[in-house]
JSON list of C-alpha atoms in Angstrom, two decimals:
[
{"chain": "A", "resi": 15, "resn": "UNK", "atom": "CA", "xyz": [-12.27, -92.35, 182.79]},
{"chain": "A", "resi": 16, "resn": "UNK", "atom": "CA", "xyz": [-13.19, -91.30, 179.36]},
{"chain": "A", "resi": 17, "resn": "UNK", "atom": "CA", "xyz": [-10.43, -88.96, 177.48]},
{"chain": "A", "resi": 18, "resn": "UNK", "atom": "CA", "xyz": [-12.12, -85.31, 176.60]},
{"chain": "A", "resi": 19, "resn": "UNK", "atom": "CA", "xyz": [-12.09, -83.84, 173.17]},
{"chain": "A", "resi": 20, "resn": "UNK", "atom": "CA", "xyz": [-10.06, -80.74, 172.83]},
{"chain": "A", "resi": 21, "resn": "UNK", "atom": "CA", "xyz": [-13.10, -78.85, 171.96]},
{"chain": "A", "resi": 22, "resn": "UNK", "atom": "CA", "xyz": [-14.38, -80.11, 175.33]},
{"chain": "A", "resi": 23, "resn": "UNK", "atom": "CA", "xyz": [-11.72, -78.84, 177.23]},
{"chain": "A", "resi": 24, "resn": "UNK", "atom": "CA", "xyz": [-11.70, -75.64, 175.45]},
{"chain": "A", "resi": 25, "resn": "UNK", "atom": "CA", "xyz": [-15.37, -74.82, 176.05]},
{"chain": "A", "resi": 26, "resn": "UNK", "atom": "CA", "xyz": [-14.65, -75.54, 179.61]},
{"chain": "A", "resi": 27, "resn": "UNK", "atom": "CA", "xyz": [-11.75, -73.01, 179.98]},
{"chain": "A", "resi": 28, "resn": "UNK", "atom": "CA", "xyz": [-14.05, -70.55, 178.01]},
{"chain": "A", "resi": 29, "resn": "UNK", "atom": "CA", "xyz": [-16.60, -71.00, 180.37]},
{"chain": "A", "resi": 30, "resn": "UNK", "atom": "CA", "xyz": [-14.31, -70.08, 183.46]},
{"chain": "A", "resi": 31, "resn": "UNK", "atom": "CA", "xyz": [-13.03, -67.61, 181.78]},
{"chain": "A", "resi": 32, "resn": "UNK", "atom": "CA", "xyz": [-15.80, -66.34, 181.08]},
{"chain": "A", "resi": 33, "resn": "UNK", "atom": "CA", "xyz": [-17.23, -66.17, 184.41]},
{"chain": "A", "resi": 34, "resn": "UNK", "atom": "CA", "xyz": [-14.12, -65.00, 185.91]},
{"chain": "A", "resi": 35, "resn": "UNK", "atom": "CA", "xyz": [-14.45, -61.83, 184.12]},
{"chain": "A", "resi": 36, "resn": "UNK", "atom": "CA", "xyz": [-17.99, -61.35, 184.61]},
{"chain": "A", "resi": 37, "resn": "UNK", "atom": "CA", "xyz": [-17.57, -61.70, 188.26]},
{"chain": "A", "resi": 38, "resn": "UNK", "atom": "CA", "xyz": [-15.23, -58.89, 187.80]},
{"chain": "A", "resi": 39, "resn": "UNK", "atom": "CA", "xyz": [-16.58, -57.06, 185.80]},
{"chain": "A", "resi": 40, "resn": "UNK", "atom": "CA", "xyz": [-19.45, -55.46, 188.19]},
{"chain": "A", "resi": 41, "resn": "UNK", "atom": "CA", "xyz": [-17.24, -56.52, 191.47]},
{"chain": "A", "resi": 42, "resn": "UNK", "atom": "CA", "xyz": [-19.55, -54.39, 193.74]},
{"chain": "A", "resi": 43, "resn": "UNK", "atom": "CA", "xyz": [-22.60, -56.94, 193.23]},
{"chain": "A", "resi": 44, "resn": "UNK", "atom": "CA", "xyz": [-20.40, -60.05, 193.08]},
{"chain": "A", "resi": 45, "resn": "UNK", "atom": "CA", "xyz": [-19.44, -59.71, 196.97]},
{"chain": "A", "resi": 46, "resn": "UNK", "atom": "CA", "xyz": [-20.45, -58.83, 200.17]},
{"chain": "A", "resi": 47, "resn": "UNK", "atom": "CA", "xyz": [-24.16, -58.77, 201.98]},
{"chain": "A", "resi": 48, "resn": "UNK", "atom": "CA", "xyz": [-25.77, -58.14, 198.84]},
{"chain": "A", "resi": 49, "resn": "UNK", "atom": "CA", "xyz": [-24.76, -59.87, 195.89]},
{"chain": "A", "resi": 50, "resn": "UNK", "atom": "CA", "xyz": [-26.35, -60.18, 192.14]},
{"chain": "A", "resi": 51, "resn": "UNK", "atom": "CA", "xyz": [-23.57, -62.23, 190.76]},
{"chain": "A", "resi": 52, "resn": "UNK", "atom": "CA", "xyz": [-24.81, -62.42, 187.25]},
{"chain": "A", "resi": 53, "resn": "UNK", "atom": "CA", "xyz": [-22.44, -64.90, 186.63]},
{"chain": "A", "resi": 54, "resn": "UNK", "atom": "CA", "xyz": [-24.06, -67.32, 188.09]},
{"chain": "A", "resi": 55, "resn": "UNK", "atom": "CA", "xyz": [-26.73, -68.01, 185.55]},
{"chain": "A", "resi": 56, "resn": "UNK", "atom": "CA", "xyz": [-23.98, -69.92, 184.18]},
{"chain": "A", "resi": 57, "resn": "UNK", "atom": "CA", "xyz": [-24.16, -72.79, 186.12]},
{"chain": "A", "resi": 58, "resn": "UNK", "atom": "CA", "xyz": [-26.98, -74.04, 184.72]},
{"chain": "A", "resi": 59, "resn": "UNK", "atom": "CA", "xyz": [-24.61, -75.47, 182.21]},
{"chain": "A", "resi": 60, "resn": "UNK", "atom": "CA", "xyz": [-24.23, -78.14, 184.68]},
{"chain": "A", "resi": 61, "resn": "UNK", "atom": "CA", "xyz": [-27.43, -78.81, 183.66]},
{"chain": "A", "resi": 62, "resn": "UNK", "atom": "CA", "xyz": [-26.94, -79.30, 179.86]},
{"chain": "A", "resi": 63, "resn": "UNK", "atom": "CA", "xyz": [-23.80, -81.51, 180.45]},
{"chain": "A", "resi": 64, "resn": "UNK", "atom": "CA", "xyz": [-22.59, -82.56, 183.63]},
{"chain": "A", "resi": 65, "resn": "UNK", "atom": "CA", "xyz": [-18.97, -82.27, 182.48]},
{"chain": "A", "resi": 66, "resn": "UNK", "atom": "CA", "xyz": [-19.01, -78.50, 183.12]},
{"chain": "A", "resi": 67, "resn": "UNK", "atom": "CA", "xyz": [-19.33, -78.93, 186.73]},
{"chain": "A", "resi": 68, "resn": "UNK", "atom": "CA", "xyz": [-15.19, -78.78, 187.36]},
{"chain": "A", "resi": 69, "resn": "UNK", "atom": "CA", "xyz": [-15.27, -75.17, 185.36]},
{"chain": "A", "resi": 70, "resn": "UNK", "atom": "CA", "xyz": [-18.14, -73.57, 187.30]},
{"chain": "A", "resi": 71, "resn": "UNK", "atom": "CA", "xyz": [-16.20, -74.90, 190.25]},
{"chain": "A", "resi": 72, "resn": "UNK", "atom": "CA", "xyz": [-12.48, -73.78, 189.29]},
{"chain": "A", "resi": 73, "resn": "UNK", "atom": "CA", "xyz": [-14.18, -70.21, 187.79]},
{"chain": "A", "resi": 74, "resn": "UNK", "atom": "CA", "xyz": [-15.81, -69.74, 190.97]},
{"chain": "A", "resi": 75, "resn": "UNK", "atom": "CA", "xyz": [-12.12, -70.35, 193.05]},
{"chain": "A", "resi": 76, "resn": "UNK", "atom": "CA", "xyz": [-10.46, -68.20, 190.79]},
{"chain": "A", "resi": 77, "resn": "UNK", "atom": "CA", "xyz": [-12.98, -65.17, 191.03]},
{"chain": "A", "resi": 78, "resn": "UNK", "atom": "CA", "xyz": [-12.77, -65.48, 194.74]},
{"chain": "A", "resi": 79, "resn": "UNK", "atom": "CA", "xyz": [-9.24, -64.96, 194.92]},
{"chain": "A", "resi": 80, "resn": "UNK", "atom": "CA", "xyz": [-9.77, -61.19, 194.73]},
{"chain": "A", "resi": 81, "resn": "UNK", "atom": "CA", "xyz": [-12.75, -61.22, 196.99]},
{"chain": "A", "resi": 82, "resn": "UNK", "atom": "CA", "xyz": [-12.21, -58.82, 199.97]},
{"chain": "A", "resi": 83, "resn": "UNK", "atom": "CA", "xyz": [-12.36, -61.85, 202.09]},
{"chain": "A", "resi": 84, "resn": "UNK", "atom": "CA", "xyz": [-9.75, -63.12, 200.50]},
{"chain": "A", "resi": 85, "resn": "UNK", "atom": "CA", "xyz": [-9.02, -67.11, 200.65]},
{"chain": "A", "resi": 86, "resn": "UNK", "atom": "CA", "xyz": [-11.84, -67.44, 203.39]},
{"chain": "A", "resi": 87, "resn": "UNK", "atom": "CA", "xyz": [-14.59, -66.65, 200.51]},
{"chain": "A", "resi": 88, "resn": "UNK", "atom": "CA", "xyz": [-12.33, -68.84, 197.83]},
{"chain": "A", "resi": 89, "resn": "UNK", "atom": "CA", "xyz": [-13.10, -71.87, 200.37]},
{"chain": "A", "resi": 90, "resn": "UNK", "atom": "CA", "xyz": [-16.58, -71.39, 201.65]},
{"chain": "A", "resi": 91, "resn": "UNK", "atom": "CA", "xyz": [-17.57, -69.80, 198.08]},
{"chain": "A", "resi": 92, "resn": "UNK", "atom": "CA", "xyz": [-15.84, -73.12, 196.21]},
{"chain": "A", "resi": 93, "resn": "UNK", "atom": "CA", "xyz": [-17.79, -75.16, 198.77]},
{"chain": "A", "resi": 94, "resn": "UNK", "atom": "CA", "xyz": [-21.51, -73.66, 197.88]},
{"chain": "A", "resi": 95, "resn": "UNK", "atom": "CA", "xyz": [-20.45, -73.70, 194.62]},
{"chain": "A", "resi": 96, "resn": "UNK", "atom": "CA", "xyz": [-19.78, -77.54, 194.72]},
{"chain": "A", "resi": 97, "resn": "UNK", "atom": "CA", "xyz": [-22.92, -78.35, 196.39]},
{"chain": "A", "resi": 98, "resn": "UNK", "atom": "CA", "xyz": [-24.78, -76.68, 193.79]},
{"chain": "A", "resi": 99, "resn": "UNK", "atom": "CA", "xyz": [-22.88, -78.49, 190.92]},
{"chain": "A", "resi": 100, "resn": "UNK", "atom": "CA", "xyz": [-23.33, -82.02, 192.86]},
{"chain": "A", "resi": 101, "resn": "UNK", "atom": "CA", "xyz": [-26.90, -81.37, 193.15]},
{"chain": "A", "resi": 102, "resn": "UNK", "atom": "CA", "xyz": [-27.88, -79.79, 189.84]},
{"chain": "A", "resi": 103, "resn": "UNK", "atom": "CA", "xyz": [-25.86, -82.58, 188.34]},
{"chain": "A", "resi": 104, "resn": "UNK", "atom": "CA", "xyz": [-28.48, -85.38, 189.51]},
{"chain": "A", "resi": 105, "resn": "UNK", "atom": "CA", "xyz": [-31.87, -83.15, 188.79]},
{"chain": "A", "resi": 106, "resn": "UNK", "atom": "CA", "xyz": [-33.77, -84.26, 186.27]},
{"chain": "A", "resi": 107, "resn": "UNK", "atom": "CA", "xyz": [-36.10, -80.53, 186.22]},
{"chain": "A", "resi": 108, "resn": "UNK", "atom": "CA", "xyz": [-34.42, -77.50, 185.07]},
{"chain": "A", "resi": 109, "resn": "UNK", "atom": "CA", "xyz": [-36.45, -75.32, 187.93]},
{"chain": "A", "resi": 110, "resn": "UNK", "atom": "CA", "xyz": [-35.21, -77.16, 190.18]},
{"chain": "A", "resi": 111, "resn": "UNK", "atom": "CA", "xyz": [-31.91, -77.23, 189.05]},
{"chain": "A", "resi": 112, "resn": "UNK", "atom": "CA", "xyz": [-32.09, -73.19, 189.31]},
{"chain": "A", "resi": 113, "resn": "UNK", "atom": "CA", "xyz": [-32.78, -73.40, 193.09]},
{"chain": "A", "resi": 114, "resn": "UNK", "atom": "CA", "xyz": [-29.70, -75.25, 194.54]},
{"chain": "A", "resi": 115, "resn": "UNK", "atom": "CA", "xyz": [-27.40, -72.47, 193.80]},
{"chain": "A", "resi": 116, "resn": "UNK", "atom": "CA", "xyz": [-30.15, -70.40, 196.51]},
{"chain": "A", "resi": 117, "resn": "UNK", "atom": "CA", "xyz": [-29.88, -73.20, 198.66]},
{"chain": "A", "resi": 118, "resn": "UNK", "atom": "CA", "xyz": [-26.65, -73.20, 199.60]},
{"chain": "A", "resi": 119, "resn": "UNK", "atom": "CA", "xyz": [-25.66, -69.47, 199.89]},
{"chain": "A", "resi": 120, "resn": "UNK", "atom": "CA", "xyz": [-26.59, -70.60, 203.11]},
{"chain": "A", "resi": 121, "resn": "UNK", "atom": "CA", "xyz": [-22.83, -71.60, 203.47]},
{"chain": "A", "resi": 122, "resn": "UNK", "atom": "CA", "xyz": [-22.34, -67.65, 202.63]},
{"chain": "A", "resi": 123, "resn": "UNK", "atom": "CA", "xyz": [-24.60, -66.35, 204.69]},
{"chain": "A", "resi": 124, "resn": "UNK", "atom": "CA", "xyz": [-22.17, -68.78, 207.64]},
{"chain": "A", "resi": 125, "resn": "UNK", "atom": "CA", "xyz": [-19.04, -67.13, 206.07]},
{"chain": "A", "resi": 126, "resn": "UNK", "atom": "CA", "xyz": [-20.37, -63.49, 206.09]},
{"chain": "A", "resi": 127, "resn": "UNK", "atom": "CA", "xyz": [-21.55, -63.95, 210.23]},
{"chain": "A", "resi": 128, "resn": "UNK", "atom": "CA", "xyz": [-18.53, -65.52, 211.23]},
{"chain": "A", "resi": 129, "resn": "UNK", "atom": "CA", "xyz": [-15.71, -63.48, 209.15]},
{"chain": "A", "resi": 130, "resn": "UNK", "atom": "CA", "xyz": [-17.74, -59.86, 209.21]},
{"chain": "A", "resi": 131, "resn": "UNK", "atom": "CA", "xyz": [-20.03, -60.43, 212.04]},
{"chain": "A", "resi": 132, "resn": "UNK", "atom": "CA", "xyz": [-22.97, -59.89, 209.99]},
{"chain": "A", "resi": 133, "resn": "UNK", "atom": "CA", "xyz": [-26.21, -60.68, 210.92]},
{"chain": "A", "resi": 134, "resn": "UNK", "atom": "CA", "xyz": [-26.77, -64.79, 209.78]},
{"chain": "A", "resi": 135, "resn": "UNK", "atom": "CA", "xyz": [-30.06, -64.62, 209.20]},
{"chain": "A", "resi": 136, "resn": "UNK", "atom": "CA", "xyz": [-30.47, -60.82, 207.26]},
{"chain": "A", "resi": 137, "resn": "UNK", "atom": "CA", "xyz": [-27.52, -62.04, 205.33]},
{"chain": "A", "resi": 138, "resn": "UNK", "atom": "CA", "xyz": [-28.34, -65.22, 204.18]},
{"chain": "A", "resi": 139, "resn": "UNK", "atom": "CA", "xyz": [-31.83, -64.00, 203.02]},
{"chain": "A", "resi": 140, "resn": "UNK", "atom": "CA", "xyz": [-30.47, -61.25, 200.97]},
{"chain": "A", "resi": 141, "resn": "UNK", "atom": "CA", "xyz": [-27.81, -63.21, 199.24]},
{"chain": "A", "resi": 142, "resn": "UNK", "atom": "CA", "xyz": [-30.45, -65.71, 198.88]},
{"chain": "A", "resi": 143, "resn": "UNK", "atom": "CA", "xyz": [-32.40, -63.21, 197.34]},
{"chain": "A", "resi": 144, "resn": "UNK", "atom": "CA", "xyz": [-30.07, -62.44, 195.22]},
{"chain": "A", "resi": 145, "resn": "UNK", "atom": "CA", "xyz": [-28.69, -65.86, 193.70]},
{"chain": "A", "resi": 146, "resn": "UNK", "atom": "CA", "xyz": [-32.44, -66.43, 193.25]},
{"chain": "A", "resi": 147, "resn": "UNK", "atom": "CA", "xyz": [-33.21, -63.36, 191.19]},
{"chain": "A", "resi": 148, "resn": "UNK", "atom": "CA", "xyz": [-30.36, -64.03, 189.05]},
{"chain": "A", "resi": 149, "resn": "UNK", "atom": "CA", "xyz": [-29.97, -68.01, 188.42]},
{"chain": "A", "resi": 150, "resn": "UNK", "atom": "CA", "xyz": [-34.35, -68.68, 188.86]},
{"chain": "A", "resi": 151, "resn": "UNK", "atom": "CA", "xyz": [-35.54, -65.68, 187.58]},
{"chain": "A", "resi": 152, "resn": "UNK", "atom": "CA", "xyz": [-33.32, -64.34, 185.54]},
{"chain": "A", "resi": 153, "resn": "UNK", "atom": "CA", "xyz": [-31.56, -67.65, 184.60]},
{"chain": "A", "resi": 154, "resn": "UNK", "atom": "CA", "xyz": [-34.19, -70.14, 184.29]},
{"chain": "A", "resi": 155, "resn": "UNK", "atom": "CA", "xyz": [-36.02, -68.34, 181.04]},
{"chain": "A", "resi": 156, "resn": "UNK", "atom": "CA", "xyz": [-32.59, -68.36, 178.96]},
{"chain": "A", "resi": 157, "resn": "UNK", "atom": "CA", "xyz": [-32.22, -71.83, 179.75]},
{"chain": "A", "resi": 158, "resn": "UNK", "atom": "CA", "xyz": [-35.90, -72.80, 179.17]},
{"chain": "A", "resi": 159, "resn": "UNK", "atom": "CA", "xyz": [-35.31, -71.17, 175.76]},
{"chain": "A", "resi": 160, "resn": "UNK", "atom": "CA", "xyz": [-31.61, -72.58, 174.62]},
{"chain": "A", "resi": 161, "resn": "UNK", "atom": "CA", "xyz": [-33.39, -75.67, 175.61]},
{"chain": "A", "resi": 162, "resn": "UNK", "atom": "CA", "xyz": [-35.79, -75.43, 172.82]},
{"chain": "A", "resi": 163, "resn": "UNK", "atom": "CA", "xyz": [-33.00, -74.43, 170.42]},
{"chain": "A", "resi": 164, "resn": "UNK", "atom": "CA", "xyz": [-31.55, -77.75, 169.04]},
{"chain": "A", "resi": 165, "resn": "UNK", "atom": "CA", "xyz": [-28.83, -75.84, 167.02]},
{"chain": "A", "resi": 166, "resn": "UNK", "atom": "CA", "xyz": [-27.29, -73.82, 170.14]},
{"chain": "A", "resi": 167, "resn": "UNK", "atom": "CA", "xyz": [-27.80, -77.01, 172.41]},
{"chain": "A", "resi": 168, "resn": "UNK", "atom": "CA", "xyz": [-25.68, -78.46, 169.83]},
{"chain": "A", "resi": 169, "resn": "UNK", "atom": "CA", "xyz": [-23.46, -76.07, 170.07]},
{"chain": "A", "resi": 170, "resn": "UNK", "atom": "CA", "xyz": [-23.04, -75.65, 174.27]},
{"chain": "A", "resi": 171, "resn": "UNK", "atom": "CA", "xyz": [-22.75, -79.39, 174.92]},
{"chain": "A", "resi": 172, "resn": "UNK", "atom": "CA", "xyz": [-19.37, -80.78, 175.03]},
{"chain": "A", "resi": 173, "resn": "UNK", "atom": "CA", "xyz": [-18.59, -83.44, 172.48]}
]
């Protein structure tokens, strides 16, 4: 296993960090039936270097922990999260990258039915909805763009 740069691990911890607080930050539209967890755009960094796959996973953990579900969403969260990662990690278009995060809030849609009896199928279409409008929509134009920009690519990868 290849030894990371301090700057590599620093960006990393930035990143969580980062999306800790932003998951925070507007609480009321990172949980629940409804969520627009801007966040989440950020995991498209998994798609400009693979190695930030471990931060979007540990941020994701960490904002769960104060999730009104408690440790249930830190596990079934963490788990969507990981698919994602694992699957944007071996796509080799950028769109499509932006749709695995949508494809598994299936797994939160599961959560929300079993632990708050909420409807599966009503739930898992509007959190759907919502990881859509904010990593495909929302997400996929910034990324399109810092794509083109040599200079902040430069910058974002790690090493």
């Amino acid at each position: 296993m290849r030894k990371q740069s301090v700057r590599a691990i620093a960006m990393q911890a930035i990143v969580a960090a980062l999306y800790v607080v932003l998951t925070w930050a507007v609480a009321p539209l990172s949980f629940g039936a409804v969520q627009f967890r801007f966040s989440e755009i950020m995991i498209l960094l998994v798609f400009v270097d693979k190695r930030y796959g471990p931060a979007m996973i540990l941020a994701c953990a960490l904002a769960n922990c104060f999730s009104p579900l408690g440790i249930v969403d830190v596990i079934f969260g963490t788990a969507a999260t990981f698919c994602a990662v694992e699957c944007i990690k071996r796509s080799k278009s950028l769109l499509i990258a932006t749709l695995w995060p949508t494809l598994f809030c299936v797994i939160i849609g599961l959560e929300l039915n079993v632990v708050s009896d909420l409807p599966f199928l009503f739930t898992t279409f509007t959190i759907m909805l919502g990881e859509f409008v904010v990593v495909t929509c929302i997400g996929y134009p910034i990324f399109k763009a810092l794509m083109k920009n040599e200079a902040l690519l430069k910058l974002i990868k790690l090493d």
